[in-house]
Short mmCIF file of C-alpha atoms and ligand atoms in Angstrom, two decimals:
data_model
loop_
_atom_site.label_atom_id
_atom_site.label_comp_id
_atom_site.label_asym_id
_atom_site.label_seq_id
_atom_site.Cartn_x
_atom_site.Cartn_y
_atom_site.Cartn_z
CA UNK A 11 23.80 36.95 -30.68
CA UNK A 12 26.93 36.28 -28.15
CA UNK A 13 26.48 34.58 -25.20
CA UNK A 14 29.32 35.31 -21.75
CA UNK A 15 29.04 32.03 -19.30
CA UNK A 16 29.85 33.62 -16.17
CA UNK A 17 31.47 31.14 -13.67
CA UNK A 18 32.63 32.16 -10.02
CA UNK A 19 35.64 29.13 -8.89
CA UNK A 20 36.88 29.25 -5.36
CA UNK A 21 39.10 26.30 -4.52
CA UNK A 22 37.81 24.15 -7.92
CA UNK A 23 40.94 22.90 -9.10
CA UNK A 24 40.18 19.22 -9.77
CA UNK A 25 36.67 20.41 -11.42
CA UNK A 26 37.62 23.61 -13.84
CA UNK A 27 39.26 21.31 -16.17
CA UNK A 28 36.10 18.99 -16.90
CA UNK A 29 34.19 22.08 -16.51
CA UNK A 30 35.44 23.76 -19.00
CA UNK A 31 35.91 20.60 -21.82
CA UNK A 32 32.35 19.78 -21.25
CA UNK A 33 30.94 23.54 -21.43
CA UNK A 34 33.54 24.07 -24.37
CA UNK A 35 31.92 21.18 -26.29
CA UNK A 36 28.39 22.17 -25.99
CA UNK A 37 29.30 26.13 -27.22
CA UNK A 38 31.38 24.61 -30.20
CA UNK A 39 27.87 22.69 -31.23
CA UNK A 40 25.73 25.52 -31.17
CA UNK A 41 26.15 28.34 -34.09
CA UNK A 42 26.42 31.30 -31.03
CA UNK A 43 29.83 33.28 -30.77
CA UNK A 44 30.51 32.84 -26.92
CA UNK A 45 33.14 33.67 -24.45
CA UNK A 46 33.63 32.31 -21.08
CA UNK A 47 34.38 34.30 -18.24
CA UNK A 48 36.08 32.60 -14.99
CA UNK A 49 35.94 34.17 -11.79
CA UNK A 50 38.76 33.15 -9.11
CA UNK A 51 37.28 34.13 -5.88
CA UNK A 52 40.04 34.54 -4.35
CA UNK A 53 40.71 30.80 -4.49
CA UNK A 54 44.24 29.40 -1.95
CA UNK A 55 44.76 25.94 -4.11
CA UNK A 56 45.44 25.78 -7.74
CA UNK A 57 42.51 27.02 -9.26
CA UNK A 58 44.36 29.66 -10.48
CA UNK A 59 47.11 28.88 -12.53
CA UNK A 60 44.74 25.89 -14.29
CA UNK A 61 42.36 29.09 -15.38
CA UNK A 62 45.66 30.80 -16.91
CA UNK A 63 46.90 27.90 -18.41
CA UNK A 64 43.19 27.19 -19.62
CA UNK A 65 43.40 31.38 -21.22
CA UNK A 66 46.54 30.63 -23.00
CA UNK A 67 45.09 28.07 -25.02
CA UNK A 68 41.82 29.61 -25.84
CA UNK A 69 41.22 32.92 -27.15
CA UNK A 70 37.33 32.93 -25.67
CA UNK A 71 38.22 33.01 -22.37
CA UNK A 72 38.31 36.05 -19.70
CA UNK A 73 39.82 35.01 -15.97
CA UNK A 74 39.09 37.30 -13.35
CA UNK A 75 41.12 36.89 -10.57
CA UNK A 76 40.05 38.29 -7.50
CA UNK A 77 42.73 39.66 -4.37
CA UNK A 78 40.49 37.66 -1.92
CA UNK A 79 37.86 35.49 -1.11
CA UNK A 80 34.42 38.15 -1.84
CA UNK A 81 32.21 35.29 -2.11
CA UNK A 82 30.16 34.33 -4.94
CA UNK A 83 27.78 37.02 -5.50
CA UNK A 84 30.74 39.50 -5.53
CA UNK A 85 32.08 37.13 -8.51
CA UNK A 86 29.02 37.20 -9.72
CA UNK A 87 28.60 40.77 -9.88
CA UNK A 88 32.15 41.10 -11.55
CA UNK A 89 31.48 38.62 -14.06
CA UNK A 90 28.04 40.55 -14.85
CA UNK A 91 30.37 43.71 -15.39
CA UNK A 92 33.04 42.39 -17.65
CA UNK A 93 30.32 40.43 -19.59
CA UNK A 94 30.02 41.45 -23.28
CA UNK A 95 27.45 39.15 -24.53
CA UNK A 96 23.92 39.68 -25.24
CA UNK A 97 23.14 37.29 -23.05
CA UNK A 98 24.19 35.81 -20.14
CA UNK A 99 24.12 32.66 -18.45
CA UNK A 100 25.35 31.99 -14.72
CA UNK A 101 26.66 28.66 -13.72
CA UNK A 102 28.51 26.71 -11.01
CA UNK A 103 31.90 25.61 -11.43
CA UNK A 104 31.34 22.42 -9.54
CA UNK A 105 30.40 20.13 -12.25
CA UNK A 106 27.08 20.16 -10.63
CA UNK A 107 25.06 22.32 -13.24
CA UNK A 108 25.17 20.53 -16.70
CA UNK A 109 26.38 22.33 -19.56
CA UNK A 110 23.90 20.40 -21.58
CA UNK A 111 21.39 22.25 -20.43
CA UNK A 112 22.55 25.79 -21.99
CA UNK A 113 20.88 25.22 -25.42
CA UNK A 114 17.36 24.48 -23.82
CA UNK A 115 18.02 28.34 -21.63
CA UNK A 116 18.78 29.84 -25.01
CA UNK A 117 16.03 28.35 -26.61
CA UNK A 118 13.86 29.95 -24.00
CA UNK A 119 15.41 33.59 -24.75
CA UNK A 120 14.89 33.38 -28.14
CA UNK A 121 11.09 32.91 -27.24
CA UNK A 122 11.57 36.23 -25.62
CA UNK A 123 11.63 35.31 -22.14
CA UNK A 124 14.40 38.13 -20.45
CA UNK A 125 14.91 35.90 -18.19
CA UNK A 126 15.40 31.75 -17.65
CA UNK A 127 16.17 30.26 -14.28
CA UNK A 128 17.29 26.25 -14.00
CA UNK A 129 15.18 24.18 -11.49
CA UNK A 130 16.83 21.18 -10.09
CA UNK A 131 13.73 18.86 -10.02
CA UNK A 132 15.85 16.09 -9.14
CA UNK A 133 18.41 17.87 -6.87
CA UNK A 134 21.63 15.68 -5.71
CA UNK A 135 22.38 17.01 -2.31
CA UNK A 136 22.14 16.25 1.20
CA UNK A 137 18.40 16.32 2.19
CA UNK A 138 18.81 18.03 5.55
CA UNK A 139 20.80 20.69 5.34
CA UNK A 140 20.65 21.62 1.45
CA UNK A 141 17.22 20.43 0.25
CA UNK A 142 14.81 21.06 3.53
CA UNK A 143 16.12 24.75 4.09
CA UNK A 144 15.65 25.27 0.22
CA UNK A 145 12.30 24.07 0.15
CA UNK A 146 11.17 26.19 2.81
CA UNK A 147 13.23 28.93 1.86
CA UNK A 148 12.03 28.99 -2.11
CA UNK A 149 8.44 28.57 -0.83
CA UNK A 150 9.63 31.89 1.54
CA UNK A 151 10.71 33.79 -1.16
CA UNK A 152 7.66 32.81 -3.57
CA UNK A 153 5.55 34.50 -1.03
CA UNK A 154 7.03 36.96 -0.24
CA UNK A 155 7.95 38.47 -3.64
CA UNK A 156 4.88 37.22 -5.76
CA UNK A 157 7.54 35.43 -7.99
CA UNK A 158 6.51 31.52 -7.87
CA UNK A 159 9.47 29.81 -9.01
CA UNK A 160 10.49 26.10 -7.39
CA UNK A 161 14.29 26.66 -7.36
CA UNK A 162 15.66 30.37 -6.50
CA UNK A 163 19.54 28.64 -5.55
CA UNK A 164 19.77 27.11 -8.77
CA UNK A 165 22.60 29.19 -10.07
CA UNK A 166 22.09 28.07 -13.42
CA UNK A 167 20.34 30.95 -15.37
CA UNK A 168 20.29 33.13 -18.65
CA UNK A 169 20.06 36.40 -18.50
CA UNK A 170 19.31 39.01 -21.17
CA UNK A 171 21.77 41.61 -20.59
CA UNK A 172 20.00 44.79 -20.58
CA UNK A 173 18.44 42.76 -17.00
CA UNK A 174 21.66 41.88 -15.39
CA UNK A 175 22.97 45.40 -16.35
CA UNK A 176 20.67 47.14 -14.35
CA UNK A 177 20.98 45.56 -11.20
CA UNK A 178 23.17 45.45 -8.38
CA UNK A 179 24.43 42.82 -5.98
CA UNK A 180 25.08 42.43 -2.41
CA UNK A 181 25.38 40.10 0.09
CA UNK A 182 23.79 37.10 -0.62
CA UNK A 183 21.51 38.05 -3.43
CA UNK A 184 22.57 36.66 -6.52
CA UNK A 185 19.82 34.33 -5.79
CA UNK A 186 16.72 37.02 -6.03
CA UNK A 187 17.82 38.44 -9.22
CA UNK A 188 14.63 36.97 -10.53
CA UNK A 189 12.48 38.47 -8.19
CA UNK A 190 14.59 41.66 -8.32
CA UNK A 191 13.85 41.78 -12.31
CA UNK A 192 10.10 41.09 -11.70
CA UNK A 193 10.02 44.25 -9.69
CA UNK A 194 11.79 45.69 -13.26
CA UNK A 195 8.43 44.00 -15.14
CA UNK A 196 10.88 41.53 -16.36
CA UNK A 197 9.42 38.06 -18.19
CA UNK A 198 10.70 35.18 -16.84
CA UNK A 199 10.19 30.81 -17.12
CA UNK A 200 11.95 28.42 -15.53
CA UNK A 201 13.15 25.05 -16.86
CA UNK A 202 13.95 21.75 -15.55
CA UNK A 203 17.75 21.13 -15.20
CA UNK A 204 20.02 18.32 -14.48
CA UNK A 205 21.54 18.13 -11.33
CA UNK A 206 24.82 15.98 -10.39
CA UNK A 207 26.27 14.86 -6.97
CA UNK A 208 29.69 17.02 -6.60
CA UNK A 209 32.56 14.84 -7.42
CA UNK A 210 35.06 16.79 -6.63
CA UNK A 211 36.21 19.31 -3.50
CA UNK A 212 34.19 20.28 -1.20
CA UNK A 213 30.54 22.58 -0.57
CA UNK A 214 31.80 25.92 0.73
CA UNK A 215 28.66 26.87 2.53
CA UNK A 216 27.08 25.70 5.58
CA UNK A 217 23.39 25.60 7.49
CA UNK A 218 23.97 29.58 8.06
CA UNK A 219 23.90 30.64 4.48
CA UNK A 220 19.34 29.85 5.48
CA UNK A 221 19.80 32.48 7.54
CA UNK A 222 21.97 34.87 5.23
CA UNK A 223 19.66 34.57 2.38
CA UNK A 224 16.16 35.19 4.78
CA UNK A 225 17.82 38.33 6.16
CA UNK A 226 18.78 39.05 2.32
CA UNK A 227 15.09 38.34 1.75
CA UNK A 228 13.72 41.37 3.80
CA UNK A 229 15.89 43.56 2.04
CA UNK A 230 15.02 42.64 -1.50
CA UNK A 231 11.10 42.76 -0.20
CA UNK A 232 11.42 46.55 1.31
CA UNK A 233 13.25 47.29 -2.12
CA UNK A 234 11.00 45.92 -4.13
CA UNK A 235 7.74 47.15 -2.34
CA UNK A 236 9.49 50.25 -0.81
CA UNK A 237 12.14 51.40 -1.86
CA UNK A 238 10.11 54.69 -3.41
CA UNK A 239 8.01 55.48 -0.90
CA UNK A 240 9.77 54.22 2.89
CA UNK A 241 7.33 56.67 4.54
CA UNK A 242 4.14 54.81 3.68
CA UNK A 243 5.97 51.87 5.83
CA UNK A 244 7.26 53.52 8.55
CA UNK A 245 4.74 56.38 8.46
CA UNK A 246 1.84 53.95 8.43
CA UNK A 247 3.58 51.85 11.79
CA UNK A 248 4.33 54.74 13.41
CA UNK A 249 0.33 56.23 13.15
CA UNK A 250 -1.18 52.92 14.27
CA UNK A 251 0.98 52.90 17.16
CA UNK A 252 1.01 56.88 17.97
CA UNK A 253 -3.12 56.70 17.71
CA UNK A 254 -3.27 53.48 20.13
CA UNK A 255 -0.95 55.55 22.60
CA UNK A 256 -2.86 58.74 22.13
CA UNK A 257 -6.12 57.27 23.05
CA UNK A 258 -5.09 55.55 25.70
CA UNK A 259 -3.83 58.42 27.50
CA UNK A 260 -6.99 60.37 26.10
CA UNK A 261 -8.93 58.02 27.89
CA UNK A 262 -6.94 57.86 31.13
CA UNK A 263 -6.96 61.69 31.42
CA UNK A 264 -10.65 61.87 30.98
CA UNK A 265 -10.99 59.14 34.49
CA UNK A 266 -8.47 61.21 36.09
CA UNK A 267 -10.20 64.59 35.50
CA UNK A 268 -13.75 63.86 35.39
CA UNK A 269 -13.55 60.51 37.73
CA UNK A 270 -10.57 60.92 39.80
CA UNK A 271 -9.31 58.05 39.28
CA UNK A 272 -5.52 58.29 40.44
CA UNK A 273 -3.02 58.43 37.44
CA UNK A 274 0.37 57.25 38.84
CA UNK A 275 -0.43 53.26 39.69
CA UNK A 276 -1.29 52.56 36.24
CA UNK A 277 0.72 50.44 34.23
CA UNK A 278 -1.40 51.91 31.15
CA UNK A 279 0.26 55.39 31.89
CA UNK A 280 3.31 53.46 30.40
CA UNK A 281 2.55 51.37 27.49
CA UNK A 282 0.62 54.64 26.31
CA UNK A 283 4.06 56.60 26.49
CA UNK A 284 5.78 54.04 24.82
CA UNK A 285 3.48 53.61 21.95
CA UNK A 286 3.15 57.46 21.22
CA UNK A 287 7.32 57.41 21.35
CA UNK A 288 7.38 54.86 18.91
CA UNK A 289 4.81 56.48 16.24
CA UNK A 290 6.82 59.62 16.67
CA UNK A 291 10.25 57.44 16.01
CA UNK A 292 8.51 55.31 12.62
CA UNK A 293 7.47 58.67 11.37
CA UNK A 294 10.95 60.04 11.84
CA UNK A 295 12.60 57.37 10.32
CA UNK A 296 10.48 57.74 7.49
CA UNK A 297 11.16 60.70 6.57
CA UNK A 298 14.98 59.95 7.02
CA UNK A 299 14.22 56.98 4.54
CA UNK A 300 12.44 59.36 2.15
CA UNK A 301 15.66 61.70 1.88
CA UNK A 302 17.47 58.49 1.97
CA UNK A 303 15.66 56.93 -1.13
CA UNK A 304 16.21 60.59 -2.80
CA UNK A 305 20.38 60.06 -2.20
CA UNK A 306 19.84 56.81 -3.28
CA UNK A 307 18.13 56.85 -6.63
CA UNK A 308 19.51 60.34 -7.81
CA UNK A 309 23.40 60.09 -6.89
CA UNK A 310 23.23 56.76 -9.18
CA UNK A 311 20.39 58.24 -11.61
CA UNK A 312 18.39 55.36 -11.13
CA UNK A 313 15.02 56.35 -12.46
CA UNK A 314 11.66 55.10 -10.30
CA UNK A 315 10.66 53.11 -13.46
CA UNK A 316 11.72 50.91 -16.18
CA UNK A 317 11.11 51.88 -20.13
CA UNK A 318 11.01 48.64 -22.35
CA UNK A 319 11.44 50.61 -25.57
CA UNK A 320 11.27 54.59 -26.83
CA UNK A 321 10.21 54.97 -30.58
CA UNK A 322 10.38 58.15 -32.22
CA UNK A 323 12.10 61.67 -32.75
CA UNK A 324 13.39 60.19 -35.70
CA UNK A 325 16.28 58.23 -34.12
CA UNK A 326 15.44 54.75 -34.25
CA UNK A 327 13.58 52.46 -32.12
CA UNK A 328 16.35 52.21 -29.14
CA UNK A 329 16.19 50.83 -25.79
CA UNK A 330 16.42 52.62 -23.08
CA UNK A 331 18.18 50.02 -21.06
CA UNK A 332 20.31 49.27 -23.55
CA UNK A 333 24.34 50.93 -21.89
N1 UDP B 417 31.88 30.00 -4.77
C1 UDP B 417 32.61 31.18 -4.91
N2 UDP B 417 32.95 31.88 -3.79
C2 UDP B 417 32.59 31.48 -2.53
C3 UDP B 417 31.82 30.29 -2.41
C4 UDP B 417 31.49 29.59 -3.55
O1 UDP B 417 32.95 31.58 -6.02
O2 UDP B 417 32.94 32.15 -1.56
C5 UDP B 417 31.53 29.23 -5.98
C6 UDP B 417 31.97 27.78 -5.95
O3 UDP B 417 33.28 27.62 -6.43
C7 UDP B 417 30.96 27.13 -6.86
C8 UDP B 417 29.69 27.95 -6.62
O4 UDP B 417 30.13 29.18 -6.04
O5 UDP B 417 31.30 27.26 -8.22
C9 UDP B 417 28.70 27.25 -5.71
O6 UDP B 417 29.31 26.86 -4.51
P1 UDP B 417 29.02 25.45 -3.82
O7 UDP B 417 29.07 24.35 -4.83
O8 UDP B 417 29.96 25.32 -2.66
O9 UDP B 417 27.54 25.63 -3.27
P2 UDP B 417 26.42 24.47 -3.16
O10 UDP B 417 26.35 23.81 -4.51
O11 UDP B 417 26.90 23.55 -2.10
O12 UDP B 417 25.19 25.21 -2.82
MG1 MG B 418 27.76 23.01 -5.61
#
């Protein structure tokens, strides 16, 4: 079994050195074949030429060098692609994950878990703008995706890489591959992880990345729940609020007519409009969502399910998901 660390650096240059000494140690203990794969988003100090001068020396080691700053997902995502191990763990380049902690993720795969995500139990942060938006914002995604784990930012993880092979990134989302691989039928655990104060540089995110990763959120929920079927969504909104509208108005006709009850003085006449204009708009954009999800799934031939194994026709037992 090889194993790829995957690690995005933008502006490390006083941690990728201790990084990689401390990681390099822990691989040369265990009996894997490894190669580490470093990620320069883009980075404007010397992160750079220390991850080159880090290659020359040691054979192991893939630098990706990126033209700008894509953020960490992106370097994520190219990491994922370049990857040639069979599995794959993620980790900061901050110091603050502990390399230590990569035998106990292994471990974990080896039990057959696809999937192991690090929980910083005892997380070394600030507590109100890193810790409070995290616990309200794991406790958010738990919800919202079914997936209970305690620590979705951790980026500490192990993949197997048949998972990370069949997903894609964007935005902020590096952070829901768990959830996204659930929607897969993917087995995951989580583990307690070691968490240390960063030393060195500086955080490069702010209070807005809450925000980012909520909107993020709603788009992994639609494509989880969705994705296949937008019209049951949209179709379903747009009846509720096309029936509401079209008894109102039945109901207002029948005073006018059989009443005479006058018609144009009634702010009813309006909301009753409105809702049937909205049914007819969810339904439409349904069924521009259905041709959408169509585009979407063919032009990459994803299927609309996941097979864990084929057996048979005499060629071997052979994973589908295997590339
Ligand atoms: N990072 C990156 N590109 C970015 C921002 C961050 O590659 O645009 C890397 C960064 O170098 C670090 C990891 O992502 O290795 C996590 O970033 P940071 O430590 O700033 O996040 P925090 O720990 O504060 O959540
Ligand atoms: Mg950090």
């Amino acid at each position: 079994m090889k194993l790829s660390v995957v690690i995005p650096a933008f502006n490390e240059e006083e941690n990728i050195r201790h990084l990689y000494d401390e990681l390099k140690a822990v691989l040369r203990a265990s009996d894997y074949s490894h190669e580490i794969l470093f990620i320069d988003d883009g980075s404007s100090d010397n992160t750079l030429s220390i991850l080159h001068d880090i290659q020359e020396m040691d054979a192991s080691v893939f630098v990706i060098s990126f033209r700008r700053n894509f953020g960490q997902t992106a370097a994520m995502s190219a990491g994922f692609d370049f990857a040639e191990g069979d599995v794959i763990v993620t980790m900061d380049a901050d110091l603050q994950n502990d390399p230590h902690d990569i035998p106990e993720l292994i471990r974990k795969i080896e039990e057959g878990y696809d999937v192991v995500t690090g929980w910083r139990h005892d997380r070394k942060d600030a507590f109100i703008n890193r810790k409070l938006p995290s616990i309200v914002a794991n406790k958010l995604i738990s919800w919202t995706t079914g997936v209970s784990l305690h620590d979705y930012g951790c980026t500490l993880k192990a993949f197997r890489k048949e998972v990370i092979k069949n997903i894609k990134l964007y935005g902020e989302m590096h952070r829901f591959i768990p959830a996204i691989a659930s929607g897969m039928g993917i087995s995951f655990t989580e583990i307690k992880v070691n968490h240390r104060p960063r030393r060195f540089g500086s955080s490069k995110y702010g209070i807005s990345r809450t925000i980012r990763v909520v909107l993020d959120l709603l788009t992994v929920k639609f494509l989880l729940s969705y994705s296949t079927r937008p019209i049951q969504v949209f179709g379903l909104l747009g009846f509720i609020s096309g029936a509401i509208g079209f008894i109102i108005a039945l109901v207002m006709t029948a005073q006018r007519q059989f009443f005479g009850i006058p018609l144009g003085d009634r702010p009813l006449l309006l909301l009753s409009i409105l809702l049937i204009f909205i049914g007819i708009q969810f339904v439409s954009i349904g069924l521009i969502a259905e041709l959408q999800a169509r585009t979407y799934h063919e032009t990459q031939q994803k299927p609309v399910y996941f097979v864990r194994k084929l057996s048979g026709r005499g060629a071997g037992d052979k994973a589908e998901t295997d590339e």
